[in-house]
Amino acid sequence: MTTTDTLTQADPARSGAKPMIELVGLTKRFPGTAEAAVDGLTLTVDEGEITVLVGPSGCGKTTSMELINRLIEPTSGRILIDGKDMTHTNPDELRRHIGYVIQETGLLPHRTIAQNVGTVPKLLGWDKARIAARVDELLEMVGMDPATYRGRYPKELSGGQRQRVGVARALAADPPVMLMDEPFGAIDPITRERLQNEFLRLQQQVRKTIIFVTHDIDEALKMGDRIAVLRNQSHIAQYDTPENLLTSPADDYVSDFIGTGASLKRLNLSRVRDIEMATDAPTASVSAPVAEVRAALLASSWTSLLLLDAAGRPARWVTSRDLARADQGAVLAEVGLPVEAIVEPHATLADALDELIASNVGCTVVVDGSGAYQGIVDLETIMTVVRTVRDEYERFHLAQKLAQQPADGQAR
Amino acid sequence: MADTALATRATGASDRAVPRRGGSRLSWFGMPVLLAVILGATYLWVGSLELDTIERRTLNAEQLTRSTLEHLHMTAVSTAIVIVLAIPLGVLLSRPFARPVVPAVLGVANIGQGVPSFGLITIVILWTSLGFWPMIIGLVACSMLPILRNTMVGLEQVDRTAVKASRGMGMSPLQVLLRVELPLAFPVMIAGIRTALIINVGTATLGTFFGQGGLGFIVYNGITLNRTPVLITGVVLVSALALLVDYLAGALGRLLAPRGL
Ligand SMILES: Nc1ncnc2c1ncn2[C@@H]1O[C@H](COP(=O)(O)OP(=O)(O)OP(=O)(O)O)[C@@H](O)[C@H]1O
Ligand SMILES: [Mg+2]
């Protein structure tokens, strides 16, 4: 208990930010159970941040979430949202202002996608035209064509699409606070990855205060501005930034939970936009004359050249041998290799590395939101980041140890 | 005990196909065509016979129409009442606070189902008097269980996550009931209503023994007067009516069923 308190309070990084969700000693004891499902959960989430609750199955994550929007009434403790005590307000009213993505998506099967997404606006009494416009906007936002999907029923969607609709539905009334309970749970890793990335991009626009539940530490590291590692009964083992969690786990429980490969996991924390990518790669338009393309390739130190389409999107990798084939009449747009490894700037280095390893050319192309070429990440870039990060952390730890030693000595 | 175990199974939910929109043309038009053929054939057959005066006293348009209308009247009134009683009761019993009384209520409803209808109506009439309403009470008692049980089972099988998500979005319990639970329970509930309707059409045949007429009158006349054409006409009319009513209820269920299920 005491560690929890000191961890949440004595945290210099959070000073200045405005607390949006404050949980104070939140406790739930289900009738007829020996121990509380959630015991004295105290946690502060700052405005515009994603806090991830991560812990093993049954540790009380869902219960904690449902306590916050009062689907479960707390046995004791308080919930403050934006400084206001919500513990005794009308729960239905409260919930209309907290977006909730439930663990199993929970779309209403007898309602169309548009009706599902428009549920809360309708409860809030918006007029039809406003709801319709908002629904289309949200479907667009989560990457689903409104014209195609608005009239469908949930059973006519794939699992990943349903999860998107679940997220869109939670965003519908533009609530300042969102609770997301394993929103990308039961889907395949590739789709999951994509949804995570899309969601992070979305969050950059909407800047919601979010509590995000997962039992997957990698997802936690990727999504969280702050992570609360939970033990049984929602006891907080450590509440910290992803970096600190990886570099200085509070105890064995936390380091066990993080598991092996902490340094590899750190790649999850750096994003492509934060590093220096290579921008000197030769590029040319697919419609350019072959001679011009060859000149560009020869002028560079690279062995391949990236062809871009009319919109500036990466089209193909070509080598001088491919260009020779183009000389003999092959169409430029069909020689060389297709560009397979593509990431956006908010992707993590782990994503970029993953793409890189799987790609045919050994480097990953970075594109902006519209798919236009930005730069290149190759193994060299990634290794540089890993090395500097490691050096920095080592220096930081050394400094900490040195600083602690005299203090320990005095205490004895 | 066996009865209580049975009570947890939805009538017709499994064996009677849950209504679906669309379906083949056969499923929409097969039954009306079949009924038209059977009724037409009976009409032609009876018309080809030399009827004696006794037969003619029953087999005339006026008598047949009156019996059919009496029969429909009993069926419609009893079914309407049983729907109005059993659905709200089923909803109430499916709320968490009612859990302790559920076995008792289902036990009572089981009596209606278990005791032979003839005996049940006799008991009601002995209690009260001979008449239209006592007959209706008897019919209601006989057909209560399917609707009650299917309402409860229908609500119980509603996806909990849909309910929880709806609560989580700020719907009040009443809104959740009206907008989520009842629509999702509808297919199972309509199956119960169909079963009740069939029970009522069949049991209303007994109306003649209690002075309420109905198609039972024709059948009973056919037996006591030993006139086969009368008997067969009565039986054909009762069966056709039962099938027609079931068909109409099924069609209505298909049309009203929420889409997307
Ligand atoms: N309604 C309830 N009545 C009694 N106990 C409950 C109830 N709901 C949850 N619990 C118990 O509370 C504990 C925490 O459950 P909870 O659903 O919050 O776990 P979780 O961390 O979300 O797990 P998971 O990762 O599997 O979703 C569990 O031990 C569970 O059995
Ligand atoms: Mg859970």
Coordinates of C-alpha atoms in Angstrom, one line a residue, chain A residues 66 71 92 95-96 98 100 102 104 106-111 119-120 123 153 155 169, chain B residues 161-162 164-173 175 179-180 183-184 258-261:
Chain A
E66 CA -16.5 -0.9 -14.2
L71 CA -21.4 -0.3 -13.7
D92 CA -26.6 6.8 -16.3
R95 CA -21.8 7.0 -18.3
R96 CA -23.0 9.0 -21.2
I98 CA -17.4 8.4 -20.4
Y100 CA -16.6 2.7 -22.8
I102 CA -16.1 -3.3 -23.4
E104 CA -16.1 -8.3 -25.8
G106 CA -20.7 -5.7 -27.1
L107 CA -22.2 -4.3 -30.3
L108 CA -26.0 -4.5 -30.4
P109 CA -26.7 -7.3 -33.0
H110 CA -30.1 -6.0 -34.0
R111 CA -28.9 -2.5 -34.8
T119 CA -26.3 5.2 -29.5
V120 CA -24.9 7.7 -27.0
L123 CA -29.4 9.1 -25.7
Y153 CA -25.4 -5.3 -39.1
K155 CA -22.7 -10.0 -37.8
R169 CA -19.0 4.1 -30.7
Chain B
T161 CA -22.2 -8.2 -23.3
A162 CA -24.8 -6.3 -25.3
K164 CA -23.5 -4.5 -20.3
A165 CA -22.4 -2.3 -23.2
S166 CA -25.8 -0.7 -23.3
R167 CA -25.6 0.0 -19.5
G168 CA -22.1 1.2 -20.0
M169 CA -23.2 3.8 -22.6
G170 CA -25.7 5.2 -20.1
M171 CA -29.0 3.5 -21.0
S172 CA -31.3 3.2 -18.0
P173 CA -32.5 -0.3 -17.1
Q175 CA -34.2 1.6 -21.9
R179 CA -34.3 -1.3 -26.8
V180 CA -32.0 -4.2 -26.3
P183 CA -35.9 -7.0 -29.4
L184 CA -33.2 -9.6 -28.9
P258 CA -35.4 -7.5 -35.7
R259 CA -32.9 -7.7 -38.5
G260 CA -29.3 -8.6 -37.9
L261 CA -29.9 -11.5 -35.7

